[in-house]
Tab-separated table of C-alpha atoms and ligand atoms in Angstrom:
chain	number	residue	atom	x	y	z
N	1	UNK	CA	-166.677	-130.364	227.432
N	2	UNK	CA	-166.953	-132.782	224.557
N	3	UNK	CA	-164.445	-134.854	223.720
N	4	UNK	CA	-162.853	-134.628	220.246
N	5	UNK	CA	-159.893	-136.947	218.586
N	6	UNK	CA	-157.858	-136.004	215.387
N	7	UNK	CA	-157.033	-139.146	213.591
N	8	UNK	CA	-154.325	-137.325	211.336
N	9	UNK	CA	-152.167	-138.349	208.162
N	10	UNK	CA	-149.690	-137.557	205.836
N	11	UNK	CA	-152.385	-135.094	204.332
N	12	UNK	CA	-152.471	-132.952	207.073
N	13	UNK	CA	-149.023	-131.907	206.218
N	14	UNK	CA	-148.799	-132.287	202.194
N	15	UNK	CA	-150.097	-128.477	202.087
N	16	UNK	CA	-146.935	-127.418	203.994
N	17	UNK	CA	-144.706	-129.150	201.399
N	18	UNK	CA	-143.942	-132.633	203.257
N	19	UNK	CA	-144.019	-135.474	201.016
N	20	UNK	CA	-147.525	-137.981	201.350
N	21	UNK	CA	-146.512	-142.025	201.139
N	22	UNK	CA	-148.933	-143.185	198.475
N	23	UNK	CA	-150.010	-140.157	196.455
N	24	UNK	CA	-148.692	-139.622	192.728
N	25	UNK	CA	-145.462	-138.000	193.915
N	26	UNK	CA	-145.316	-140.048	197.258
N	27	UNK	CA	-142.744	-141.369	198.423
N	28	UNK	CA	-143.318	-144.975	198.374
N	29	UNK	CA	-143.470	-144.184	194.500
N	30	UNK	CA	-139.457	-143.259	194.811
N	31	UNK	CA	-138.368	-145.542	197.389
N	32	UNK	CA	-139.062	-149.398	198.465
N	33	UNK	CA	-140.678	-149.522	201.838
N	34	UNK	CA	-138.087	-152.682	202.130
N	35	UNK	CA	-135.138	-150.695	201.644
N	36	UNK	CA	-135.565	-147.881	204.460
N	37	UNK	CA	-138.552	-148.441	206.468
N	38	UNK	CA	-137.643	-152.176	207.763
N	39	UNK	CA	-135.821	-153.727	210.661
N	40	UNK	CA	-134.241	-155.702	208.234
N	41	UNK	CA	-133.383	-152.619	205.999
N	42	UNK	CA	-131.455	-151.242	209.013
N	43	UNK	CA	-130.005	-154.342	209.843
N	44	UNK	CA	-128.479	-154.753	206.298
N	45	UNK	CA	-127.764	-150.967	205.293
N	46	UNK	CA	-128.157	-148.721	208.470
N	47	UNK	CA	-126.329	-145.828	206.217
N	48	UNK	CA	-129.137	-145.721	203.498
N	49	UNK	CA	-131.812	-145.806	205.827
N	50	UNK	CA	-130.369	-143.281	208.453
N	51	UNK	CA	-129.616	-141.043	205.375
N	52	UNK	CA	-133.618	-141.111	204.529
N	53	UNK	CA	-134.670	-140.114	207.556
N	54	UNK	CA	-132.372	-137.116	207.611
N	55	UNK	CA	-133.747	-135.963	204.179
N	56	UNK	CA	-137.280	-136.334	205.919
N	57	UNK	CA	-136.268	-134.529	208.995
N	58	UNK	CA	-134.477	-131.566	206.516
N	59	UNK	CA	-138.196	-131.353	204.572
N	60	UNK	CA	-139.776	-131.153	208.388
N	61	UNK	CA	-137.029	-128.829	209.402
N	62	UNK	CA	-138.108	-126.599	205.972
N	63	UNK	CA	-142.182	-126.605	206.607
N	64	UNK	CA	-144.131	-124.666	208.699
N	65	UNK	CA	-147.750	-125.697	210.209
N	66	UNK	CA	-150.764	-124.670	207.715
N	67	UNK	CA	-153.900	-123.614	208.115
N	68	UNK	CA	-155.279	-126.885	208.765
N	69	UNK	CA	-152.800	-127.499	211.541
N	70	UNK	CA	-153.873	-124.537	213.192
N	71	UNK	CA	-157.672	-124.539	213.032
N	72	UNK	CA	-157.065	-127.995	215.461
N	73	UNK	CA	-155.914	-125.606	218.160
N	74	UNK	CA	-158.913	-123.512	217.738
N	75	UNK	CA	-160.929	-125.962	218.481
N	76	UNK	CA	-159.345	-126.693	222.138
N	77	UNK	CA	-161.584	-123.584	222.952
N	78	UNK	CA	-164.573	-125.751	223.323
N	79	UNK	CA	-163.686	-129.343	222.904
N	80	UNK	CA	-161.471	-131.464	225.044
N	81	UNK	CA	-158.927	-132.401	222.210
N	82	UNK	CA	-156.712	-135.275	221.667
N	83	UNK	CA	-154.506	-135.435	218.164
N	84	UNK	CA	-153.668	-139.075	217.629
N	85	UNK	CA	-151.356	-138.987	214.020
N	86	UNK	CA	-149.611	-141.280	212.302
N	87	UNK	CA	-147.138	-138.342	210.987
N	88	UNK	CA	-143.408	-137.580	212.055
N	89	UNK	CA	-143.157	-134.571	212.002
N	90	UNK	CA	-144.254	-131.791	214.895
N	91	UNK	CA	-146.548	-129.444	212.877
N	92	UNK	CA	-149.259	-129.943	215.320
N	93	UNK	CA	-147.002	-129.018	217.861
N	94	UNK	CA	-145.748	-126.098	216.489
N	95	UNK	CA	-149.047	-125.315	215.363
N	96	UNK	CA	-150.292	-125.385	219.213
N	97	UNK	CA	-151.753	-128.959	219.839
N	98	UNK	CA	-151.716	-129.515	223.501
N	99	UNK	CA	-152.037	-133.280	223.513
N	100	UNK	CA	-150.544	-135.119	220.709
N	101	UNK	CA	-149.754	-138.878	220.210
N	102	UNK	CA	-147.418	-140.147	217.458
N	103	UNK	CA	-148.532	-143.591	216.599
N	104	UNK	CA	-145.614	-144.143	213.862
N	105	UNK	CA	-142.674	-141.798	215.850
N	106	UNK	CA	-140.733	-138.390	215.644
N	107	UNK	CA	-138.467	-137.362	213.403
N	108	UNK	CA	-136.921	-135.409	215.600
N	109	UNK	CA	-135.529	-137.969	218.128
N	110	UNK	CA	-133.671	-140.876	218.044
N	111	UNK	CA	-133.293	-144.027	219.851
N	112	UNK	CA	-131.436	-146.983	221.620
N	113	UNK	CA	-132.002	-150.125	218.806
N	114	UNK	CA	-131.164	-152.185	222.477
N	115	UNK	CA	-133.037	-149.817	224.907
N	116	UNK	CA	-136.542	-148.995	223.822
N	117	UNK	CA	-136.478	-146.311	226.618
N	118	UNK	CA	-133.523	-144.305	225.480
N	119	UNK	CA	-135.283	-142.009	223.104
N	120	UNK	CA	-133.559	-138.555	222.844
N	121	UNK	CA	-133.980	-135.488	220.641
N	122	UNK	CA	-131.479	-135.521	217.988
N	123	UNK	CA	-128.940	-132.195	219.009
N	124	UNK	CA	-127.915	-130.205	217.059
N	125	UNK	CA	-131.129	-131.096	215.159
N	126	UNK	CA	-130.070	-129.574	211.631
N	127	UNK	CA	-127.794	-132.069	211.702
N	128	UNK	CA	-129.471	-135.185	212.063
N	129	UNK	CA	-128.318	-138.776	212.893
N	130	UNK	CA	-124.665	-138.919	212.744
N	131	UNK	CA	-123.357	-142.602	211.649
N	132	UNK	CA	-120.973	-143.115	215.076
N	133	UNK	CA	-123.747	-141.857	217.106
N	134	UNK	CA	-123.387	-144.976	219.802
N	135	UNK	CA	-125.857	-145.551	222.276
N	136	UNK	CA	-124.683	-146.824	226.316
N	137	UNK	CA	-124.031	-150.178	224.658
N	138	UNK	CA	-121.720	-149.182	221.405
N	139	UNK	CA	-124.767	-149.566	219.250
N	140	UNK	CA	-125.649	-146.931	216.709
N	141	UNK	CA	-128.586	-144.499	217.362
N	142	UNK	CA	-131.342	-145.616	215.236
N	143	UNK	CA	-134.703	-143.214	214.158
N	144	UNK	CA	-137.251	-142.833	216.911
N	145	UNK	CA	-139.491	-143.789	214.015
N	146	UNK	CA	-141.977	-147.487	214.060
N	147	UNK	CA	-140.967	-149.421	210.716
N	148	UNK	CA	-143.481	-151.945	209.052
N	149	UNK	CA	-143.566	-154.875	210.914
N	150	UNK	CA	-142.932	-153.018	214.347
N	151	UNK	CA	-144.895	-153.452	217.039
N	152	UNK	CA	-146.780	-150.100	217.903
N	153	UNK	CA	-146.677	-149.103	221.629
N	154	UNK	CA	-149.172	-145.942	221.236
N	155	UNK	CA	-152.286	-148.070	219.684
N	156	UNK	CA	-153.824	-148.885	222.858
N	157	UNK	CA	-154.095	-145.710	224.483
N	158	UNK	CA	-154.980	-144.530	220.842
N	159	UNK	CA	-157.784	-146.783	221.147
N	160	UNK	CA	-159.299	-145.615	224.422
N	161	UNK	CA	-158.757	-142.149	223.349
N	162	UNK	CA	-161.036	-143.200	219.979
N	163	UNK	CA	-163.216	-145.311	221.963
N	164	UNK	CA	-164.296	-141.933	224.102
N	165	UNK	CA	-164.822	-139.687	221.600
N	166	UNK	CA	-167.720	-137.769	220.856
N	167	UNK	CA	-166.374	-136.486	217.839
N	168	UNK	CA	-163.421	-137.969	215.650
N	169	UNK	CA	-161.795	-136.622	212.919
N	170	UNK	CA	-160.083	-138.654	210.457
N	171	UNK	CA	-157.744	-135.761	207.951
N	172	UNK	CA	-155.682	-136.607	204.920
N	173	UNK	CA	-154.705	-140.858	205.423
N	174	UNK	CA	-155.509	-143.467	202.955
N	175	UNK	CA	-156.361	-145.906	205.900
N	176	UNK	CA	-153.989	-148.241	204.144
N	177	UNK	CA	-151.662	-149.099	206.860
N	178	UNK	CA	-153.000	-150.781	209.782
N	179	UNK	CA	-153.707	-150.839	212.916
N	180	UNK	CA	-153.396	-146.759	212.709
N	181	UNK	CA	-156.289	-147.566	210.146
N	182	UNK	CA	-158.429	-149.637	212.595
N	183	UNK	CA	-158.699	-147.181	215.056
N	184	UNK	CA	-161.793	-145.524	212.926
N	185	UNK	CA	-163.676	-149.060	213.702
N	186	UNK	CA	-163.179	-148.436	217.687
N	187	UNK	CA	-165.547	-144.992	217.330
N	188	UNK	CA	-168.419	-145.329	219.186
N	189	UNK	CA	-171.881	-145.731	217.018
N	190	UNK	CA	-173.285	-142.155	218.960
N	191	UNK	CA	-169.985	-140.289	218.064
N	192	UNK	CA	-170.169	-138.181	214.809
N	193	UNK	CA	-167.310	-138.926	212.070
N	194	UNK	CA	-166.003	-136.878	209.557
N	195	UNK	CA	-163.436	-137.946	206.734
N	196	UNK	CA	-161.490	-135.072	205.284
N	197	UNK	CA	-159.056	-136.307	201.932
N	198	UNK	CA	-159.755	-135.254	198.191
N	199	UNK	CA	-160.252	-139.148	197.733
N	200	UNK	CA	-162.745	-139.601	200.742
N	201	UNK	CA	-165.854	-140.059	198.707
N	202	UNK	CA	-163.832	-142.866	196.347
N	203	UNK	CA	-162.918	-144.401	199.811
N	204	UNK	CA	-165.292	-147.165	198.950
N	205	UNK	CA	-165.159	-149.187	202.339
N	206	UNK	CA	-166.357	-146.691	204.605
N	207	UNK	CA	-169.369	-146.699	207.481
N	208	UNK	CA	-172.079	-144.496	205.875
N	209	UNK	CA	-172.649	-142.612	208.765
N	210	UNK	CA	-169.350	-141.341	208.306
N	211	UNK	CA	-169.147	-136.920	206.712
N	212	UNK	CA	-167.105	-137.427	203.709
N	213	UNK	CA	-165.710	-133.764	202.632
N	214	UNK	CA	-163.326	-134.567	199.332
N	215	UNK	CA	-161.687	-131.841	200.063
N	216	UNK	CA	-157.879	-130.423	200.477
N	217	UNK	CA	-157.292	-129.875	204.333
N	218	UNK	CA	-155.783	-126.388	204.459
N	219	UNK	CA	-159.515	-125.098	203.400
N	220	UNK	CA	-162.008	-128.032	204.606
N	221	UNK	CA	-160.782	-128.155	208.545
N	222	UNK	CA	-160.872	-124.211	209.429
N	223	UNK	CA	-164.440	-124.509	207.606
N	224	UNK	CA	-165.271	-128.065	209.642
N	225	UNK	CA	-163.631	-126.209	212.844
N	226	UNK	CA	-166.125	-123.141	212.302
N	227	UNK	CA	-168.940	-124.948	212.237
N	228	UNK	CA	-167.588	-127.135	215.370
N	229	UNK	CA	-166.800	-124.201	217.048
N	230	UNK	CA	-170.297	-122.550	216.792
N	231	UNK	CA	-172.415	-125.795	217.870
N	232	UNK	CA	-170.160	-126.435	220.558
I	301	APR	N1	-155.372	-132.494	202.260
I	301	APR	C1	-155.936	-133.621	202.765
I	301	APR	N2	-155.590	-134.868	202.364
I	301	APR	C2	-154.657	-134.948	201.397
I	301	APR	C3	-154.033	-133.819	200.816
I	301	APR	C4	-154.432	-132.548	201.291
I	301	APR	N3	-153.892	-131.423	200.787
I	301	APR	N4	-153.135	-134.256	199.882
I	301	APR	C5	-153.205	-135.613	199.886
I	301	APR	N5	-154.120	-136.020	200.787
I	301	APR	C6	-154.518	-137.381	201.142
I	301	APR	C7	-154.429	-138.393	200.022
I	301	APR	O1	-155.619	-138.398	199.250
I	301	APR	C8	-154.253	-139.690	200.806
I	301	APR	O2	-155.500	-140.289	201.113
I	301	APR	O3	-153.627	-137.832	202.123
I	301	APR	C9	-153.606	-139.244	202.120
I	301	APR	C10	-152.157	-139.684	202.235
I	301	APR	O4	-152.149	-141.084	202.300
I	301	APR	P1	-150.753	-141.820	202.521
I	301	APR	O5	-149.731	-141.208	201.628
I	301	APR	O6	-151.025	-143.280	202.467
I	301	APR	O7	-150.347	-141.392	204.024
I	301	APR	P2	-150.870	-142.023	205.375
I	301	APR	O8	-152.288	-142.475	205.249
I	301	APR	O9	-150.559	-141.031	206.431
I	301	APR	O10	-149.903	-143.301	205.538
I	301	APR	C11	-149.996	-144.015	206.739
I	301	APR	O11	-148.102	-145.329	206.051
I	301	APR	O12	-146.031	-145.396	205.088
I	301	APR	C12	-146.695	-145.433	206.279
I	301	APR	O13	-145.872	-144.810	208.375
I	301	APR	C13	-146.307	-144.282	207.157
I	301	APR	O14	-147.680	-143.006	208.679
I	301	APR	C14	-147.596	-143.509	207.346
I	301	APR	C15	-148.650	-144.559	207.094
């Protein structure tokens, strides 16, 4: 079986009502990065930025996987496939995915800002992080989720996973925010790429050898997954 990896973004999800970062309505356009998505940010204000990551969770809690999400598990009938996403939430979970890899964290857990091991699944889930929430060593729970300027632990087995492919994917990112964005560099010159986001053709610094489908997700992947499905 051929190997296929899903580089995925914020795109993926937009059709099932979960904020992008960087579109017109994104959030970046109501919040400052610096403010809630920063060490620093929960240093100085851990209230403000453990309150924004409940409102994400309650939008993640709200949406349900679309048809983009679940085309991907169609595709598991022929293809070995690996989802690699820079998204929080668990649509391609709930959508199916057998093997997915959160390069940017889960909304859904939580975790030690001492112990980098103590990740847990926030319970009862509706209700988020609670401030008080203490970890083994009095400290409070933080969001399982990498901030800018974070190291981040998945890229290297991203990588490899990249490097193998025979087919990659790349659906609904900007390939602004790096290294998530580097990974489409590490395909190999025989794999086949396709770009799926209503801006890919404007993407101006892109590998010609690269599909470009300017398309919305929810309609472009079960077509792309069709026509995977039949040359497999
Ligand atoms: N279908 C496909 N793509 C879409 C759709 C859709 N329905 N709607 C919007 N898009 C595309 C936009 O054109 C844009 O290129 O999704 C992309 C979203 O880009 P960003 O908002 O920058 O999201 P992303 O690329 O995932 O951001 C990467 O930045 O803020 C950090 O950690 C955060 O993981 C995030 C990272």
């Amino acid at each position: 079986m051929k190997k296929l990896v899903v580089l995925s973004g914020a795109g993926i999800s937009a059709e099932s009502g979960i904020q992008t970062f960087r579109d017109s309505d994104g959030l970046w356009e109501n919040y400052r990065v610096e403010d809630v998505c920063t060490p620093e940010a929960l240093a100085r204000n851990p209230e403000l930025v453990i309150h924004f990551y409940n409102e994400r969770l309650q939008q993640v809690l709200k949406a349900k996987p679309n048809p983009a999400h679940t085309a991907l598990v169609e595709l598991e009938k022929a293809y070995r496939v690996q989802i690699v996403t820079q998204n929080i939430d668990d649509l391609h979970e709930r959508a199916g995915s057998s093997h997915v890899l959160h390069l940017h964290g889960e909304i859904r857990k939580k975790r030690s800002s001492v112990d980098e091991n103590d990740i847990r699944d926030i319970v009862p889930i509706e209700k988020g992080i609670q401030m008080g929430d203490l970890d083994k060593y009095g400290k409070q729970y933080r969001p399982h989720i990498v901030f800018f300027g974070e190291a981040v632990p998945n890229i290297e087995p991203a990588t490899r996973m990249v490097e193998e492919a025979d087919i990659l994917l790349v659906i609904g990112t900007s390939l602004n925010v790096y290294p998530a964005a580097g990974l489409l560099y590490y395909a190999r010159p025989d794999a086949e790429v396709y770009y799926i986001d209503p801006k890919a053709d404007s993407n101006g610094h892109l590998d010609k050898r690269i599909h470009c489908i300017s398309e919305k997700a929810g309609a472009a992947v079960p077509e792309l997954v069709k026509q995977l499905l039949e040359k497999a």
